[in-house]
Short mmCIF file of C-alpha atoms in Angstrom, two decimals:
data_model
loop_
_atom_site.label_atom_id
_atom_site.label_comp_id
_atom_site.label_asym_id
_atom_site.label_seq_id
_atom_site.Cartn_x
_atom_site.Cartn_y
_atom_site.Cartn_z
CA UNK M 1 23.09 -30.49 -43.81
CA UNK M 2 26.35 -30.93 -41.87
CA UNK M 3 28.60 -27.84 -41.30
CA UNK M 4 32.12 -27.61 -42.94
CA UNK M 5 35.11 -28.62 -40.63
CA UNK M 6 36.84 -25.36 -41.11
CA UNK M 7 33.42 -23.38 -39.90
CA UNK M 8 33.12 -25.72 -36.98
CA UNK M 9 36.80 -24.86 -36.09
CA UNK M 10 36.01 -21.08 -36.65
CA UNK M 11 33.12 -21.08 -34.78
CA UNK M 12 34.42 -23.06 -31.54
CA UNK M 13 37.40 -20.35 -31.32
CA UNK M 14 34.65 -17.62 -31.77
CA UNK M 15 32.36 -19.13 -29.07
CA UNK M 16 35.44 -19.56 -26.63
CA UNK M 17 36.25 -16.12 -27.02
CA UNK M 18 32.77 -14.38 -26.48
CA UNK M 19 31.84 -17.05 -23.95
CA UNK M 20 35.51 -16.16 -21.95
CA UNK M 21 35.91 -19.84 -21.78
CA UNK M 22 39.34 -21.88 -22.16
CA UNK M 23 37.86 -24.30 -24.88
CA UNK M 24 34.35 -24.60 -26.61
CA UNK M 25 33.66 -27.87 -28.46
CA UNK M 26 30.81 -28.17 -30.62
CA UNK M 27 29.25 -31.68 -30.41
CA UNK M 28 26.22 -30.90 -32.76
CA UNK M 29 25.40 -28.53 -35.33
CA UNK M 30 22.41 -29.29 -37.32
CA UNK M 31 20.69 -27.32 -39.86
CA UNK M 32 17.13 -26.65 -38.96
CA UNK M 33 14.43 -26.91 -41.38
CA UNK M 34 12.71 -24.01 -42.92
CA UNK M 35 14.18 -20.81 -43.43
CA UNK M 36 14.10 -19.58 -47.11
CA UNK M 37 15.53 -16.15 -46.07
CA UNK M 38 17.79 -17.31 -43.03
CA UNK M 39 19.31 -20.14 -42.02
CA UNK M 40 19.03 -21.44 -38.46
CA UNK M 41 21.59 -23.93 -36.98
CA UNK M 42 20.95 -25.62 -33.69
CA UNK M 43 24.42 -25.86 -31.86
CA UNK M 44 25.12 -28.04 -28.81
CA UNK M 45 28.30 -26.95 -27.30
CA UNK M 46 30.45 -28.12 -24.46
CA UNK M 47 32.01 -24.89 -22.65
CA UNK M 48 35.00 -25.87 -20.38
CA UNK M 49 35.73 -22.54 -17.94
CA UNK M 50 34.02 -19.19 -17.92
CA UNK M 51 30.67 -17.96 -16.90
CA UNK M 52 29.02 -20.29 -19.34
CA UNK M 53 30.70 -23.62 -18.36
CA UNK M 54 28.74 -26.75 -18.97
CA UNK M 55 26.37 -27.81 -21.91
CA UNK M 56 25.07 -24.55 -23.91
CA UNK M 57 22.47 -24.97 -26.38
CA UNK M 58 21.90 -22.33 -28.76
CA UNK M 59 20.93 -21.26 -32.06
CA UNK M 60 23.19 -19.77 -34.63
CA UNK M 61 21.16 -17.31 -37.20
CA UNK M 62 22.69 -16.39 -40.76
CA UNK M 63 21.73 -15.21 -43.93
CA UNK M 64 20.67 -17.98 -46.19
CA UNK M 65 21.85 -18.39 -49.72
CA UNK M 66 19.28 -16.04 -50.96
CA UNK M 67 17.11 -13.45 -49.04
CA UNK M 68 14.88 -10.46 -49.47
CA UNK M 69 16.04 -7.16 -49.85
CA UNK M 70 13.42 -5.75 -47.34
CA UNK M 71 14.45 -7.88 -44.71
CA UNK M 72 17.01 -6.54 -41.87
CA UNK M 73 20.74 -7.96 -41.78
CA UNK M 74 21.75 -10.07 -39.02
CA UNK M 75 23.29 -7.17 -37.17
CA UNK M 76 20.08 -5.27 -37.26
CA UNK M 77 18.16 -8.15 -36.10
CA UNK M 78 20.32 -8.89 -33.22
CA UNK M 79 19.87 -5.28 -32.29
CA UNK M 80 16.05 -5.75 -32.45
CA UNK M 81 16.28 -8.83 -30.34
CA UNK M 82 18.36 -7.15 -27.75
CA UNK M 83 16.11 -4.33 -27.46
CA UNK M 84 12.72 -6.49 -27.32
CA UNK M 85 14.72 -8.57 -24.44
CA UNK M 86 15.38 -5.79 -22.54
CA UNK M 87 11.51 -4.53 -22.80
CA UNK M 88 10.48 -7.73 -21.34
CA UNK M 89 9.09 -9.31 -24.54
CA UNK M 90 9.78 -13.22 -24.45
CA UNK M 91 12.48 -13.68 -26.95
CA UNK M 92 15.48 -15.86 -27.27
CA UNK M 93 18.39 -14.57 -25.04
CA UNK M 94 20.60 -13.00 -27.79
CA UNK M 95 24.26 -13.99 -26.99
CA UNK M 96 26.77 -12.87 -29.49
CA UNK M 97 27.23 -11.26 -32.83
CA UNK M 98 29.63 -12.45 -35.36
CA UNK M 99 30.76 -11.06 -38.87
CA UNK M 100 31.91 -12.33 -41.99
CA UNK M 101 35.63 -13.13 -40.94
CA UNK M 102 34.18 -16.15 -38.84
CA UNK M 103 31.72 -18.01 -41.22
CA UNK M 104 32.05 -16.05 -44.32
CA UNK M 105 28.72 -14.16 -43.69
CA UNK M 106 27.10 -12.26 -41.10
CA UNK M 107 25.40 -14.27 -38.09
CA UNK M 108 24.19 -13.90 -34.44
CA UNK M 109 24.10 -16.71 -31.77
CA UNK M 110 20.88 -16.72 -29.28
CA UNK M 111 19.92 -19.12 -26.58
CA UNK M 112 17.89 -22.23 -27.61
CA UNK M 113 14.18 -21.79 -27.01
CA UNK M 114 11.97 -24.86 -26.39
CA UNK M 115 8.96 -26.02 -28.19
CA UNK M 116 7.61 -25.58 -31.65
CA UNK M 117 6.71 -22.95 -34.00
CA UNK M 118 4.81 -24.85 -36.61
CA UNK M 119 1.41 -23.14 -37.28
CA UNK M 120 -0.60 -25.73 -38.61
CA UNK M 121 0.45 -27.84 -35.74
CA UNK M 122 -0.01 -24.97 -33.19
CA UNK M 123 -3.84 -24.45 -34.04
CA UNK M 124 -4.56 -28.18 -33.95
CA UNK M 125 -2.79 -29.51 -30.97
CA UNK M 126 -4.41 -28.23 -28.00
CA UNK M 127 -1.55 -29.91 -25.76
CA UNK M 128 0.47 -27.16 -26.75
CA UNK M 129 0.76 -23.64 -24.96
CA UNK M 130 -1.63 -24.34 -22.14
CA UNK M 131 -5.15 -22.80 -21.84
CA UNK M 132 -5.62 -21.30 -25.41
CA UNK M 133 -7.44 -18.07 -23.89
CA UNK M 134 -5.01 -17.79 -21.52
CA UNK M 135 -2.17 -17.90 -24.15
CA UNK M 136 -4.02 -15.55 -26.31
CA UNK M 137 -4.04 -12.81 -23.75
CA UNK M 138 -0.46 -13.50 -22.94
CA UNK M 139 0.28 -12.84 -26.83
CA UNK M 140 -1.54 -9.46 -26.52
CA UNK M 141 0.62 -8.45 -23.27
CA UNK M 142 3.74 -9.42 -25.42
CA UNK M 143 2.76 -6.92 -28.21
CA UNK M 144 1.95 -4.53 -25.88
CA UNK M 145 5.29 -4.48 -24.09
CA UNK M 146 6.88 -4.44 -27.76
CA UNK M 147 4.77 -1.51 -28.59
CA UNK M 148 6.37 0.50 -25.43
CA UNK M 149 9.52 0.86 -27.39
CA UNK M 150 9.06 4.28 -29.07
CA UNK M 151 11.62 6.37 -31.39
CA UNK M 152 14.11 7.55 -30.60
CA UNK M 153 16.34 4.60 -29.72
CA UNK M 154 19.71 5.06 -30.40
CA UNK M 155 20.65 0.95 -31.08
CA UNK M 156 17.79 1.36 -33.64
CA UNK M 157 18.90 4.11 -35.40
CA UNK M 158 19.13 1.88 -38.54
CA UNK M 159 14.97 1.80 -38.91
CA UNK M 160 13.80 4.73 -41.12
CA UNK M 161 11.11 6.97 -39.39
CA UNK M 162 8.22 6.97 -42.24
CA UNK M 163 7.86 10.13 -43.86
CA UNK M 164 4.53 9.19 -44.99
CA UNK M 165 1.97 7.48 -42.80
CA UNK M 166 2.71 4.07 -42.06
CA UNK M 167 -0.45 2.76 -43.91
CA UNK M 168 0.33 4.99 -46.96
CA UNK M 169 4.00 4.07 -46.68
CA UNK M 170 2.95 0.58 -47.41
CA UNK M 171 0.32 1.42 -50.00
CA UNK M 172 3.13 3.22 -51.87
CA UNK M 173 5.35 0.19 -51.84
CA UNK M 174 2.29 -2.26 -52.91
CA UNK M 175 1.47 0.29 -55.81
CA UNK M 176 5.10 0.62 -56.96
CA UNK M 177 5.61 -3.56 -57.07
CA UNK M 178 2.24 -3.97 -59.01
CA UNK M 179 3.14 -0.99 -61.45
CA UNK M 180 6.43 -2.72 -62.36
CA UNK M 181 4.83 -6.57 -62.34
CA UNK M 182 4.36 -8.02 -65.91
CA UNK M 183 0.55 -9.37 -64.93
CA UNK M 184 -2.24 -7.29 -63.73
CA UNK M 185 -4.22 -8.16 -60.68
CA UNK M 186 -7.27 -5.80 -60.54
CA UNK M 187 -8.75 -7.47 -57.33
CA UNK M 188 -5.67 -6.71 -55.67
CA UNK M 189 -5.27 -2.96 -57.26
CA UNK M 190 -8.76 -2.59 -55.69
CA UNK M 191 -7.90 -3.57 -52.32
CA UNK M 192 -4.93 -1.30 -52.20
CA UNK M 193 -7.03 1.60 -53.75
CA UNK M 194 -9.46 1.18 -50.66
CA UNK M 195 -6.39 1.08 -48.19
CA UNK M 196 -5.45 4.52 -49.78
CA UNK M 197 -8.73 6.02 -49.59
CA UNK M 198 -9.31 5.00 -45.84
CA UNK M 199 -5.67 5.05 -44.67
CA UNK M 200 -5.96 6.27 -40.82
CA UNK M 201 -3.64 8.69 -39.18
CA UNK M 202 -1.29 7.21 -36.87
CA UNK M 203 -0.49 9.69 -33.97
CA UNK M 204 2.38 7.71 -32.47
CA UNK M 205 4.94 5.43 -33.67
CA UNK M 206 5.94 2.25 -31.91
CA UNK M 207 8.31 -0.77 -32.50
CA UNK M 208 6.29 -3.34 -34.33
CA UNK M 209 7.11 -6.76 -35.23
CA UNK M 210 5.30 -6.81 -38.52
CA UNK M 211 5.19 -10.75 -38.79
CA UNK M 212 3.69 -11.48 -35.28
CA UNK M 213 1.37 -14.58 -36.23
CA UNK M 214 0.96 -18.10 -35.70
CA UNK M 215 4.23 -19.71 -36.96
CA UNK M 216 6.55 -16.92 -35.59
CA UNK M 217 6.24 -17.93 -31.93
CA UNK M 218 7.27 -21.08 -30.13
CA UNK M 219 5.10 -23.14 -27.61
CA UNK M 220 5.94 -25.97 -25.14
CA UNK M 221 3.26 -27.86 -23.17
CA UNK M 222 3.19 -25.09 -20.61
CA UNK M 223 2.95 -22.07 -22.59
CA UNK M 224 4.95 -19.30 -24.82
CA UNK M 225 8.60 -19.66 -24.77
CA UNK M 226 9.88 -17.35 -27.72
CA UNK M 227 8.54 -14.72 -30.25
CA UNK M 228 10.91 -15.26 -33.30
CA UNK M 229 11.60 -13.90 -36.68
CA UNK M 230 12.31 -9.97 -36.21
CA UNK M 231 13.74 -9.39 -39.62
CA UNK M 232 10.80 -7.13 -40.83
CA UNK M 233 10.44 -5.15 -37.60
CA UNK M 234 9.79 -1.38 -38.05
CA UNK M 235 8.43 2.01 -36.56
CA UNK M 236 4.80 1.90 -37.32
CA UNK M 237 1.18 1.73 -36.21
CA UNK M 238 0.79 -0.50 -33.10
CA UNK M 239 -2.65 -1.89 -34.96
CA UNK M 240 -0.51 -3.10 -37.87
CA UNK M 241 0.83 -6.06 -35.46
CA UNK M 242 -2.79 -6.59 -34.16
CA UNK M 243 -4.33 -6.82 -37.59
CA UNK M 244 -1.73 -9.14 -38.92
CA UNK M 245 -2.31 -11.32 -36.05
CA UNK M 246 -6.04 -11.72 -36.47
CA UNK M 247 -6.14 -11.66 -40.37
CA UNK M 248 -8.08 -14.53 -41.69
CA UNK M 249 -4.94 -15.59 -43.93
CA UNK M 250 -3.00 -16.41 -40.75
CA UNK M 251 -5.48 -18.59 -38.92
CA UNK M 252 -4.29 -21.82 -40.42
CA UNK M 253 -7.98 -22.95 -41.40
CA UNK M 254 -9.17 -22.18 -37.82
CA UNK M 255 -11.42 -19.41 -38.79
CA UNK M 256 -13.55 -19.14 -35.97
CA UNK M 257 -10.51 -18.37 -33.71
CA UNK M 258 -9.91 -15.04 -34.84
CA UNK M 259 -6.95 -14.28 -32.78
CA UNK M 260 -4.36 -16.15 -34.69
CA UNK M 261 -6.23 -19.31 -35.05
CA UNK M 262 -5.93 -20.08 -31.29
CA UNK M 263 -8.30 -17.80 -29.43
CA UNK M 264 -10.37 -14.88 -29.15
CA UNK M 265 -10.07 -11.26 -29.91
CA UNK M 266 -11.53 -10.54 -26.49
CA UNK M 267 -8.55 -12.41 -24.75
CA UNK M 268 -6.17 -10.50 -27.14
CA UNK M 269 -7.62 -7.27 -26.16
CA UNK M 270 -7.52 -8.04 -22.45
CA UNK M 271 -3.84 -9.21 -22.54
CA UNK M 272 -3.06 -6.03 -24.48
CA UNK M 273 -5.02 -3.58 -22.13
CA UNK M 274 -3.54 -5.06 -19.11
CA UNK M 275 -0.03 -3.89 -20.02
CA UNK M 276 -0.67 -1.14 -22.26
CA UNK M 277 -3.56 0.59 -20.26
CA UNK M 278 -5.13 1.00 -24.11
CA UNK M 279 -8.69 -0.30 -25.21
CA UNK M 280 -8.37 -1.89 -28.55
CA UNK M 281 -10.77 -0.24 -31.14
CA UNK M 282 -11.69 -3.28 -33.44
CA UNK M 283 -13.14 -0.99 -35.93
CA UNK M 284 -9.70 0.51 -36.34
CA UNK M 285 -7.96 -2.95 -36.31
CA UNK M 286 -9.83 -4.05 -38.94
CA UNK M 287 -8.30 -1.68 -41.74
CA UNK M 288 -4.88 -3.45 -40.72
CA UNK M 289 -6.56 -6.74 -41.29
CA UNK M 290 -7.21 -5.56 -44.99
CA UNK M 291 -3.68 -4.29 -45.12
CA UNK M 292 -2.62 -7.67 -43.94
CA UNK M 293 -4.18 -9.33 -46.81
CA UNK M 294 -3.06 -7.05 -49.40
CA UNK M 295 0.51 -7.19 -47.86
CA UNK M 296 0.82 -11.05 -47.66
CA UNK M 297 -0.67 -11.12 -51.33
CA UNK M 298 2.21 -9.02 -52.61
CA UNK M 299 5.07 -10.89 -50.99
CA UNK M 300 3.41 -14.15 -52.19
CA UNK M 301 3.93 -12.70 -55.69
CA UNK M 302 7.38 -11.68 -54.91
CA UNK M 303 8.14 -14.93 -53.52
CA UNK M 304 6.62 -16.59 -56.78
CA UNK M 305 8.75 -14.38 -59.04
CA UNK M 306 12.04 -15.75 -57.32
CA UNK M 307 11.00 -19.33 -58.50
CA UNK M 308 9.72 -18.16 -61.92
CA UNK M 309 12.75 -15.95 -62.91
CA UNK M 310 15.09 -18.96 -62.16
CA UNK M 311 17.08 -17.09 -59.54
CA UNK M 312 15.86 -19.83 -56.86
CA UNK M 313 14.11 -22.68 -57.94
CA UNK M 314 12.00 -23.76 -55.31
CA UNK M 315 8.68 -25.67 -55.13
CA UNK M 316 7.69 -23.93 -51.90
CA UNK M 317 8.16 -20.46 -53.55
CA UNK M 318 5.98 -21.40 -56.60
CA UNK M 319 3.23 -22.72 -54.75
CA UNK M 320 2.98 -19.57 -52.25
CA UNK M 321 2.19 -17.42 -55.20
CA UNK M 322 -1.17 -19.58 -55.69
CA UNK M 323 -2.49 -18.38 -52.58
CA UNK M 324 -2.95 -15.01 -54.30
CA UNK M 325 -6.64 -15.67 -55.28
CA UNK M 326 -7.75 -16.44 -52.11
CA UNK M 327 -6.30 -13.25 -50.68
CA UNK M 328 -8.17 -11.15 -53.38
CA UNK M 329 -11.39 -12.73 -52.70
CA UNK M 330 -10.79 -11.97 -49.01
CA UNK M 331 -9.72 -8.34 -49.67
CA UNK M 332 -13.01 -8.05 -52.16
CA UNK M 333 -14.98 -9.12 -49.32
CA UNK M 334 -13.69 -6.94 -46.81
CA UNK M 335 -14.12 -3.95 -48.73
CA UNK M 336 -17.16 -4.59 -50.50
CA UNK M 337 -15.62 -5.20 -53.64
CA UNK M 338 -17.58 -8.22 -54.36
CA UNK M 339 -20.98 -6.22 -54.54
CA UNK M 340 -19.67 -3.21 -56.41
#
């Protein structure tokens, strides 16, 4: 897909103002693949004058034609990216925030990161990311840097502080969705009830990514280049991110590599402890792995509904709902339901 001519001119003017340049000329603007919730445009711009003079490669991230109500807006995601960048998390450098007056919808511009984020490729192509145990340790360290951000943070005042524990907040959301759904899912209900009965106490809230998994970070041949997709970040339990990363459903078939399909739990824990000083309790993380399977099952059902309802006909969305039985089986296996 190509960018409309009037949008190109408006964007060139916007970039020139933000980059303090005499002129900016877009020589390429290409819509990247993926992005059911957001659109990502790869931009190559020639900047004349100012601190960014030369060729600037960046990514413009805007709302897609459809989205999901629980995801953050672009201004909020930009603020999250800035805070993570300041905390030393490896994210694309956030450059400039734009509003609807430029392109008709909110967007922001960030510096382009090298490499690929395709999860199915990352777990199989050992030429990406360097040594896999070192990479897994690095990812543990990235999470620890993120989790050092704690409320209150003025720039993140849009993030609600949960009145319930993060675990029970999630359980309530899952139950609310299933109560209003037209089809019963007894195995999923079983798993959610287990989560309710075993919900842990969270002594301290931290900033969590809530979608930190293989497929949402970029690698080149040398290693990690960027952690992506911050639209679901929230104040939550730090173990939620670790459980999501280690959940079996996000290993892309490499089930023996329990940390994201790429490495060992031990390597992940080493990296996390090196930065945070905290030793991980894998028994406590297991709760959040169960939580991850329930959450992904609910999201998959919601994605399927977007197709079935006719709001957004999409083969990808339709197929996503078909992962639910596998997730239910894993929930039963992890909670003892298969033998009950």
